mmCIF file of C-alpha atoms in Angstrom:
data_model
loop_
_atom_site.group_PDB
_atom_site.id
_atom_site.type_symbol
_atom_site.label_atom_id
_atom_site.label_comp_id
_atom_site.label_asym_id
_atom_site.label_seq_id
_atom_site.Cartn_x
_atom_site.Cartn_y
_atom_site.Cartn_z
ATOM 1 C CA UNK A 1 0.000 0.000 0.000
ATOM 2 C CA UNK A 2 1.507 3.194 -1.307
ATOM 3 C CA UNK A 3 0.452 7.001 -1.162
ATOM 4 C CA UNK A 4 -0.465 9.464 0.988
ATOM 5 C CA UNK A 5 -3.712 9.360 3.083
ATOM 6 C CA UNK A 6 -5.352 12.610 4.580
ATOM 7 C CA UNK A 7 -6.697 12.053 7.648
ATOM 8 C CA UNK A 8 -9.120 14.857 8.954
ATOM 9 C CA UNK A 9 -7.222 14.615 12.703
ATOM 10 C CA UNK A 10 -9.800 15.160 15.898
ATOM 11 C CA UNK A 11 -9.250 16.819 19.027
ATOM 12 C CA UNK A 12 -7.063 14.520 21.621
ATOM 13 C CA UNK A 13 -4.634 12.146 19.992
ATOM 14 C CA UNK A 14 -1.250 13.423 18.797
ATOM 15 C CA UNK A 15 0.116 12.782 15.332
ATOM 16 C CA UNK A 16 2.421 10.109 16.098
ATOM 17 C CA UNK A 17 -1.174 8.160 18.158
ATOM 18 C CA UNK A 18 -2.936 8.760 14.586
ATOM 19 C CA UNK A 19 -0.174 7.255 13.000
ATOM 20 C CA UNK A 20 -0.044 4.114 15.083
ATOM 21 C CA UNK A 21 -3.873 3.928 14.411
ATOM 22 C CA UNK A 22 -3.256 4.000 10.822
ATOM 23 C CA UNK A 23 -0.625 1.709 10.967
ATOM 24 C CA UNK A 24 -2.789 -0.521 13.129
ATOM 25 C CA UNK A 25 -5.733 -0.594 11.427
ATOM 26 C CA UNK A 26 -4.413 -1.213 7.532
ATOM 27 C CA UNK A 27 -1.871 -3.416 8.507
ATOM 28 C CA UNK A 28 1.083 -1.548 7.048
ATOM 29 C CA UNK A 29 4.343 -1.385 8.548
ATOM 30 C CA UNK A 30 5.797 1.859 7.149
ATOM 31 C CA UNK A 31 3.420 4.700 8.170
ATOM 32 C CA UNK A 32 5.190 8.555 8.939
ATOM 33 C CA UNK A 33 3.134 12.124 9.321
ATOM 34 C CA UNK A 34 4.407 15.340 7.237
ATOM 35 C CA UNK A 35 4.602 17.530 10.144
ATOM 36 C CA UNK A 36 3.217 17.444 13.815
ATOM 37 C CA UNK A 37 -0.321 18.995 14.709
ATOM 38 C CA UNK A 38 -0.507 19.387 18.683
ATOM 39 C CA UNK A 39 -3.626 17.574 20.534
ATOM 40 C CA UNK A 40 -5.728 19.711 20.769
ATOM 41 C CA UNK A 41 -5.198 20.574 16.802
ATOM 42 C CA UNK A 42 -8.100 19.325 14.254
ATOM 43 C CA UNK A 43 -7.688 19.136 10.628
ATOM 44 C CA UNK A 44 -5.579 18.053 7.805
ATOM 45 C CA UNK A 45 -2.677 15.673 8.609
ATOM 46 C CA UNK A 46 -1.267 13.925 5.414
ATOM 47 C CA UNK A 47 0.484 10.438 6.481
ATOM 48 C CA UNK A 48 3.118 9.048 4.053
ATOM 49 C CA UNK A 49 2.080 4.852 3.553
ATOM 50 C CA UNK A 50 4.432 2.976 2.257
ATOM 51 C CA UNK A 51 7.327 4.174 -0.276
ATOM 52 C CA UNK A 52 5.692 7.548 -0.259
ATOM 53 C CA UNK A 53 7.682 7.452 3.182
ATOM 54 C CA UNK A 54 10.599 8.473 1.052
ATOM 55 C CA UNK A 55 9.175 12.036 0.199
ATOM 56 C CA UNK A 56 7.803 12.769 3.646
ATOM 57 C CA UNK A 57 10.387 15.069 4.527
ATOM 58 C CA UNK A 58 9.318 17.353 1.078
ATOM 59 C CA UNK A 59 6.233 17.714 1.992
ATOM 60 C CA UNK A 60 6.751 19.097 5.565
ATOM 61 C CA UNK A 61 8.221 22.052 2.974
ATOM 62 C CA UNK A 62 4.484 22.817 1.745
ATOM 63 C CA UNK A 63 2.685 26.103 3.075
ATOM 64 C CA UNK A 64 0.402 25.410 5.553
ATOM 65 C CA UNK A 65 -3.102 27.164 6.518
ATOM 66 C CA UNK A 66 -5.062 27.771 9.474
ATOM 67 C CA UNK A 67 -8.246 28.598 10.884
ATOM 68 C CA UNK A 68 -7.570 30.158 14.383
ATOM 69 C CA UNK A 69 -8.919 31.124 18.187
ATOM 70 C CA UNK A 70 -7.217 33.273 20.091
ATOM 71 C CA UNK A 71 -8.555 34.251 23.393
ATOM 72 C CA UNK A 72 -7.697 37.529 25.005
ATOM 73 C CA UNK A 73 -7.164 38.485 28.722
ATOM 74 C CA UNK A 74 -4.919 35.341 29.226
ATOM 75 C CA UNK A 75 -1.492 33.758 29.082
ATOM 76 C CA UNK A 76 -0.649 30.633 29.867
ATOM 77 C CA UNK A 77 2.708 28.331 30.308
ATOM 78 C CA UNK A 78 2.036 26.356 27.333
ATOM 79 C CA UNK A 79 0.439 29.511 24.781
ATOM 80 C CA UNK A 80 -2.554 27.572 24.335
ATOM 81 C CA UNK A 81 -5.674 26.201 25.840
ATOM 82 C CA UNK A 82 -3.822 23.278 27.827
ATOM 83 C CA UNK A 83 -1.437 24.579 29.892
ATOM 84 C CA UNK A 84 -2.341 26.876 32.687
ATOM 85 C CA UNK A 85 -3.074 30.261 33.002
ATOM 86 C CA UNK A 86 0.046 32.521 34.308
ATOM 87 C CA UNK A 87 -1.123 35.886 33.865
ATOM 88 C CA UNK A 88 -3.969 37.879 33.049
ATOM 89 C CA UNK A 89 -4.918 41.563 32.367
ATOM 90 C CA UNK A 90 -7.809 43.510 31.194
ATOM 91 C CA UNK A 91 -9.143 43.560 27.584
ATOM 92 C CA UNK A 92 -8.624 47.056 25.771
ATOM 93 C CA UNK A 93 -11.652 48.167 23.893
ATOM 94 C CA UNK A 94 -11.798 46.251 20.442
ATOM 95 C CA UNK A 95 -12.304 48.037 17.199
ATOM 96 C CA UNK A 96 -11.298 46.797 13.587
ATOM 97 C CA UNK A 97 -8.807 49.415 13.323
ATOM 98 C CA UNK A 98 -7.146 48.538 15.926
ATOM 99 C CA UNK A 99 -6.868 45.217 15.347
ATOM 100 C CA UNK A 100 -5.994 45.511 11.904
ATOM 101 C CA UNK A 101 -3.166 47.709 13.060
ATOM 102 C CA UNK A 102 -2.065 44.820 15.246
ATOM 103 C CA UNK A 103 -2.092 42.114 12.751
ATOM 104 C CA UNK A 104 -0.649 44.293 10.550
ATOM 105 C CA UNK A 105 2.597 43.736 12.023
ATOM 106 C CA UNK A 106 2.489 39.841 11.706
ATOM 107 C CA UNK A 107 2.153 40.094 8.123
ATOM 108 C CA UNK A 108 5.097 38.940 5.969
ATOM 109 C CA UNK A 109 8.421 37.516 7.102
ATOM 110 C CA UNK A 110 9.824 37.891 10.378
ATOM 111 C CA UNK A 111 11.956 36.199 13.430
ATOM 112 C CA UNK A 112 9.756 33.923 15.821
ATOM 113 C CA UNK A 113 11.171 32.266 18.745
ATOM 114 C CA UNK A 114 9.356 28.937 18.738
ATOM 115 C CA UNK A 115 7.580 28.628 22.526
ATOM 116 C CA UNK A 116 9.529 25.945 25.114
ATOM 117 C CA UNK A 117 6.161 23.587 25.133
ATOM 118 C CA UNK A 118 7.037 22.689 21.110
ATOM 119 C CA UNK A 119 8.681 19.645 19.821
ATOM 120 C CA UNK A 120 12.080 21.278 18.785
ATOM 121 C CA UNK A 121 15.242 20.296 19.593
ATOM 122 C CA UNK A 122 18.056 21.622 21.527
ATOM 123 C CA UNK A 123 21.012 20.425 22.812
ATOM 124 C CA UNK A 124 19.427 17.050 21.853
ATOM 125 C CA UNK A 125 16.372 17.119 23.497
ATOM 126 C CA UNK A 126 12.867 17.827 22.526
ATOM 127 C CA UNK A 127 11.679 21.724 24.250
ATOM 128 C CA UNK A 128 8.545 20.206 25.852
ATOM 129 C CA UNK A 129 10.891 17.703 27.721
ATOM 130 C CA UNK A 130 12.831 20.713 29.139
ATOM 131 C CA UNK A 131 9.929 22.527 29.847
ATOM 132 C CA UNK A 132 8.321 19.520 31.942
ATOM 133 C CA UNK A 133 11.509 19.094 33.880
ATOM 134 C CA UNK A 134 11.011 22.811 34.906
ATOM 135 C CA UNK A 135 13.544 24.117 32.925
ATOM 136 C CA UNK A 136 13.530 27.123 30.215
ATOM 137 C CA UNK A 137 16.388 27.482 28.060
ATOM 138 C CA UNK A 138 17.465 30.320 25.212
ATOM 139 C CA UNK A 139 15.838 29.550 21.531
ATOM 140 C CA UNK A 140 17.252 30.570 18.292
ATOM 141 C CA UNK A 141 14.479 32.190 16.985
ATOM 142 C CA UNK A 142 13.560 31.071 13.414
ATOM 143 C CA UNK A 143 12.669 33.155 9.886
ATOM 144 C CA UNK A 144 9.542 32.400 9.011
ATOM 145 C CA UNK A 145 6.440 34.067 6.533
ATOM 146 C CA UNK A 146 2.925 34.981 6.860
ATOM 147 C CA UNK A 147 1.316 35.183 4.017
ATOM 148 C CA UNK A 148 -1.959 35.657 4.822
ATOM 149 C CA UNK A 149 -3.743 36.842 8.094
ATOM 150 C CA UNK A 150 -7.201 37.581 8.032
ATOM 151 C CA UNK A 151 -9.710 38.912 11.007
ATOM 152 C CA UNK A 152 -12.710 36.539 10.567
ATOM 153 C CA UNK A 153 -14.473 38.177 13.248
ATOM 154 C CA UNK A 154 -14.268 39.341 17.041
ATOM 155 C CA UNK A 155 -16.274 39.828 20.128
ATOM 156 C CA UNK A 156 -14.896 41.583 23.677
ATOM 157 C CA UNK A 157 -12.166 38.979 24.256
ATOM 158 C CA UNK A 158 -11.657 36.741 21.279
ATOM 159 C CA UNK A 159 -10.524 36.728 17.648
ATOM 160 C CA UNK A 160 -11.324 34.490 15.191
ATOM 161 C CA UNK A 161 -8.114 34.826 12.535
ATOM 162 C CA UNK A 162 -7.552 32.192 9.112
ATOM 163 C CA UNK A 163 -3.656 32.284 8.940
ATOM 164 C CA UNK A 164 -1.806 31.119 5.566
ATOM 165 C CA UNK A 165 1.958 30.536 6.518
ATOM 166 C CA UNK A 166 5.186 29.018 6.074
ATOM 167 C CA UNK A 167 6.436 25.858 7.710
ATOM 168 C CA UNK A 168 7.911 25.831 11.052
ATOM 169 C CA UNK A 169 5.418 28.846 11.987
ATOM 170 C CA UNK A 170 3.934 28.870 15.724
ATOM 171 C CA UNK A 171 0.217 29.859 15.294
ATOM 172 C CA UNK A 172 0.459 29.341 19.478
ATOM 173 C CA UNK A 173 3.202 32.322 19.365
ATOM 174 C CA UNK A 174 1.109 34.101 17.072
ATOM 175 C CA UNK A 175 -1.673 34.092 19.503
ATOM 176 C CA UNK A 176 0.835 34.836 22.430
ATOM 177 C CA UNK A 177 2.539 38.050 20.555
ATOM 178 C CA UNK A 178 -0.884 39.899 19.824
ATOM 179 C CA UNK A 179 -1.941 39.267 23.383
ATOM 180 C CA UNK A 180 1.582 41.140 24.226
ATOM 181 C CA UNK A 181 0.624 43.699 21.378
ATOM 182 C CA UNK A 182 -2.985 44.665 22.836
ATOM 183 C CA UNK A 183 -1.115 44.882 26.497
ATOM 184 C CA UNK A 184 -3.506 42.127 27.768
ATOM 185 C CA UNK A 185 -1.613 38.976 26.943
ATOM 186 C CA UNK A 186 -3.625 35.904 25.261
ATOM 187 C CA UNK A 187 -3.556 32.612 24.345
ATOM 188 C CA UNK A 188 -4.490 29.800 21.155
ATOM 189 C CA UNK A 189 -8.180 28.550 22.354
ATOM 190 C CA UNK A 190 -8.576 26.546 18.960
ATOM 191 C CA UNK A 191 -6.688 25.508 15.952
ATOM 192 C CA UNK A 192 -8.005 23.724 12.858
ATOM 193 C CA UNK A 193 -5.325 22.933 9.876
ATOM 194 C CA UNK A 194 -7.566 23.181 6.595
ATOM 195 C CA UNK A 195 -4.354 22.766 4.362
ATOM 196 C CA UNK A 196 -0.702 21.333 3.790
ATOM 197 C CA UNK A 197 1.050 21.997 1.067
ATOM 198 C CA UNK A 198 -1.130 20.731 -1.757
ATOM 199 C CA UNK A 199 -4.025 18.996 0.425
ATOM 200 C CA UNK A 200 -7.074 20.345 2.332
ATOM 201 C CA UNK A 201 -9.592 19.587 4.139
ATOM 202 C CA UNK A 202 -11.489 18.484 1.011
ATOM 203 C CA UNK A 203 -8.738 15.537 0.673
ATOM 204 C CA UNK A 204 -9.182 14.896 4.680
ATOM 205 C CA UNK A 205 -10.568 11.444 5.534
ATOM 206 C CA UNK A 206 -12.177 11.831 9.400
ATOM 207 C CA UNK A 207 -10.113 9.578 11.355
ATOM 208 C CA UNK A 208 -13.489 8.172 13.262
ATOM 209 C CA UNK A 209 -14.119 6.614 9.408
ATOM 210 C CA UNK A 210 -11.220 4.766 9.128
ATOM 211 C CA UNK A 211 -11.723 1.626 11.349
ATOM 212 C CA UNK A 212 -14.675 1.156 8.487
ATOM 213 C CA UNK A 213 -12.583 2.191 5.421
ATOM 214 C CA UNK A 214 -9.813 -0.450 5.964
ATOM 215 C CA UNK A 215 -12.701 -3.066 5.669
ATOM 216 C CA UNK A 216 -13.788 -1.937 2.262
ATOM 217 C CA UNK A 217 -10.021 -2.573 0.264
ATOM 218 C CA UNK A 218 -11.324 -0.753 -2.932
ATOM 219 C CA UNK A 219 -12.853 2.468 -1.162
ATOM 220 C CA UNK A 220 -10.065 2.905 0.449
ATOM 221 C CA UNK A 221 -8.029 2.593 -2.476
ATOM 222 C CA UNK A 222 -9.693 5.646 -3.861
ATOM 223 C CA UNK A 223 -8.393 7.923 -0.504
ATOM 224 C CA UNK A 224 -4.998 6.883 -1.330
ATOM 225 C CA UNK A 225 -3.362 9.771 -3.579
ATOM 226 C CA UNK A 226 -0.675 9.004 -5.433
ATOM 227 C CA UNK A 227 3.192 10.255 -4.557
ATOM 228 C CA UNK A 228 3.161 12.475 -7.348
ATOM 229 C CA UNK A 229 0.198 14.331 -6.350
ATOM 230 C CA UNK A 230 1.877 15.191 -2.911
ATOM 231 C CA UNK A 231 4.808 17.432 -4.371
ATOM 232 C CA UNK A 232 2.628 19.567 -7.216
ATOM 233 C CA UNK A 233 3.672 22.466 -5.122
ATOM 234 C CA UNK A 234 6.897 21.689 -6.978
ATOM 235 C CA UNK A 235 8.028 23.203 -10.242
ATOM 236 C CA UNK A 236 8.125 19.610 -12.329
ATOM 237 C CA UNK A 237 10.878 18.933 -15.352
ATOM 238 C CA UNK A 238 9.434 16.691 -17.650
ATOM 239 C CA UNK A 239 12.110 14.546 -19.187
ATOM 240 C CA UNK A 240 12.159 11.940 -22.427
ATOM 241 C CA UNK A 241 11.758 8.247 -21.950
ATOM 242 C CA UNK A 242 15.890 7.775 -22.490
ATOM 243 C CA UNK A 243 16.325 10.339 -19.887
ATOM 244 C CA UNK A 244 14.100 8.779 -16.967
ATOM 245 C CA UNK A 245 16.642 5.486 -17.166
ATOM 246 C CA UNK A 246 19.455 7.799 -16.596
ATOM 247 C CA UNK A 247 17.419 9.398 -13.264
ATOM 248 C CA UNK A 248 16.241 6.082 -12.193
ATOM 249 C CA UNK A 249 20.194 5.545 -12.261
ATOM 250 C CA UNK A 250 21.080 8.608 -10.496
ATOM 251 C CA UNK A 251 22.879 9.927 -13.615
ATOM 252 C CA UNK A 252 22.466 13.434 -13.774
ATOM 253 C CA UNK A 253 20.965 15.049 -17.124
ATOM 254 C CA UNK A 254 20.543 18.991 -18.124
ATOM 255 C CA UNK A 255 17.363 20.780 -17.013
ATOM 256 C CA UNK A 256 15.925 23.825 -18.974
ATOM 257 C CA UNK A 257 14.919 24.864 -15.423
ATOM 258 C CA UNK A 258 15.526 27.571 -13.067
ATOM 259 C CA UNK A 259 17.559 26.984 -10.017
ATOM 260 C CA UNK A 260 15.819 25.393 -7.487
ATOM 261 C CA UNK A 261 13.751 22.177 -6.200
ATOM 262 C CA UNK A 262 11.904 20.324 -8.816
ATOM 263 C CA UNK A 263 9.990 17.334 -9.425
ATOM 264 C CA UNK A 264 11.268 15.025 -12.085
ATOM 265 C CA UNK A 265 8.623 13.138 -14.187
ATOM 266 C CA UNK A 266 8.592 11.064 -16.712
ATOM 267 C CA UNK A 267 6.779 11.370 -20.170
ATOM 268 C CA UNK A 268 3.326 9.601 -18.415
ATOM 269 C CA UNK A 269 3.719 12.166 -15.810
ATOM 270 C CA UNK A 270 4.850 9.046 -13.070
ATOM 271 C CA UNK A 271 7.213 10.886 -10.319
ATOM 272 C CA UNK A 272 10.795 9.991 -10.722
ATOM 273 C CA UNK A 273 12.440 11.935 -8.354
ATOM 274 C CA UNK A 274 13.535 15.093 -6.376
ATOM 275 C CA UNK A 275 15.757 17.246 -7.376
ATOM 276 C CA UNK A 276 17.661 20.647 -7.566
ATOM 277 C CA UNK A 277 18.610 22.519 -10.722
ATOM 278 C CA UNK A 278 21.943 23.551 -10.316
ATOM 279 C CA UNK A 279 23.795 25.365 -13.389
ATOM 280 C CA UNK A 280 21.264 23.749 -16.004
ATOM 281 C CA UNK A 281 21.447 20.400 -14.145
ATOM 282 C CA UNK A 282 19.474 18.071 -11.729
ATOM 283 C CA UNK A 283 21.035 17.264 -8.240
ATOM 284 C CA UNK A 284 19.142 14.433 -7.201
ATOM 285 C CA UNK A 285 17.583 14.838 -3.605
ATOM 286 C CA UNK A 286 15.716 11.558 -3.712
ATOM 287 C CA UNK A 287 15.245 8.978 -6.214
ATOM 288 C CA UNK A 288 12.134 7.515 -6.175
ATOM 289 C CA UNK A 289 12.496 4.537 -8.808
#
């Protein structure tokens, strides 16, 4: 069983519970996420099955999109609706205007220090291991883009905000640096992922379905998208029949391309690799036949 499955992820489990589910449940050894969504996260979580494994890493590279609640008046330890509640201050008076001004300054690219309850690594060890043991240590912060950050709508001491972003982006910090912009601190109260990289919620198979799916072998057959629909995000070079031997055998051929990652197909569009175009070249990434 190869290809990528979208599971629609529900409040609770984390992503490495869903995938043990998945792997449970279909019987298939080689199951890996594209990029963590925290428990109390819904939405779109693309699992890798089988030799789409291999390009797992390239999609964790896709944009991602989000559909956001941030409650004012509150901080807590963990900059979301789990951890507990450190401080709190009074809510300014609200107006569009204001806010707009606000989120105005979270638009585009930027530094974010990633928050100690998060899954990176310092020193070796995951931040949310520190940050149980009691300990807070110094974070590099990290570049990272916001494309798109839209009010949805607000009432005296919450925002509703869709965010469209780059990977590696903190919607939880997000949340936590307007609270510290409007003076009253604040904290994520909801997330919902409705895309990654080239899937969305429309993709998204609710993981309460599943257990049913995996008894109907040609259904789920249709949920399963193929490897080369996971990296359209990705410039493709299409090369001849003679030429996708030489790829399959790692020899490198030119590429009328600009520089930068690719996708390499083949002349029936079947994905034959990853690559980078470097002075009219491919540097192969990954090799996928």
């Amino acid at each position: 069983m190869n290809g990528v499955l979208v599971i629609d992820k529900p409040k609770g489990p984390t992503s490495f519970d869903v995938v043990r589910q998945v792997r449970g449940l279909l019987k298939v050894k080689k199951v890996g996420h594209t990029g963590t969504l925290d428990p109390m996260a819904t939405g779109v979580l693309p699992l890798c099955l089988g030799e789409a494994t291999k390009v797992a890493g390239f999609i964790t590279e896709g944009d991602k999109a989000y559909d956001a609640v941030v409650r004012l008046g509150a901080e807590t330890d963990t900059q979301d609706a789990e951890g507990k509640v450190v401080a709190e201050a009074p809510v300014p008076a609200l107006t569009a205007p204001l806010l707009e001004d606000v989120l105005g300054r979270f638009r585009g690219s930027f530094d974010q220090v990633p928050p100690m309850y998060s899954a990176v690594k310092v020193g070796g060890k995951r931040l949310y291991e520190l940050a149980r043991a009691g300990e807070e240590v110094e974070r590099a912060s990290r570049h990272v883009t916001v494309y798109e950050l839209v009010l949805r709508d607000f009432s005296a001491n919450q925002l509703r905000l869709s965010v469209r972003c780059s990977k590696g982006f903190f919607v939880r910090t997000l949340a936590y640096d307007i609270g510290r912009a409007l003076g009253c601190g604040a904290h994520l109260e909801a997330l919902r992922r409705t895309s990654s990289g080239p899937f969305t919620l429309a993709h998204a198979l609710p993981l309460a379905d599943l257990a049913e799916l995996a008894r109907e072998p040609e259904a789920l057959a249709k949920r399963l998208l193929p490897v080369s629909q996971a990296l359209t995000d990705l410039p493709a070079v299409r090369v001849s029949a003679a030429d996708a031997v030489r790829v399959s055998h790692g020899v490198p051929v030119e590429a009328p391309a600009h520089p930068g990652r690719v996708r390499v197909v083949d002349p029936s569009e079947a994905l034959l690799a990853v690559a980078e175009v470097v002075r009219g070249r491919l540097r192969y990434l990954r090799v996928l036949v």
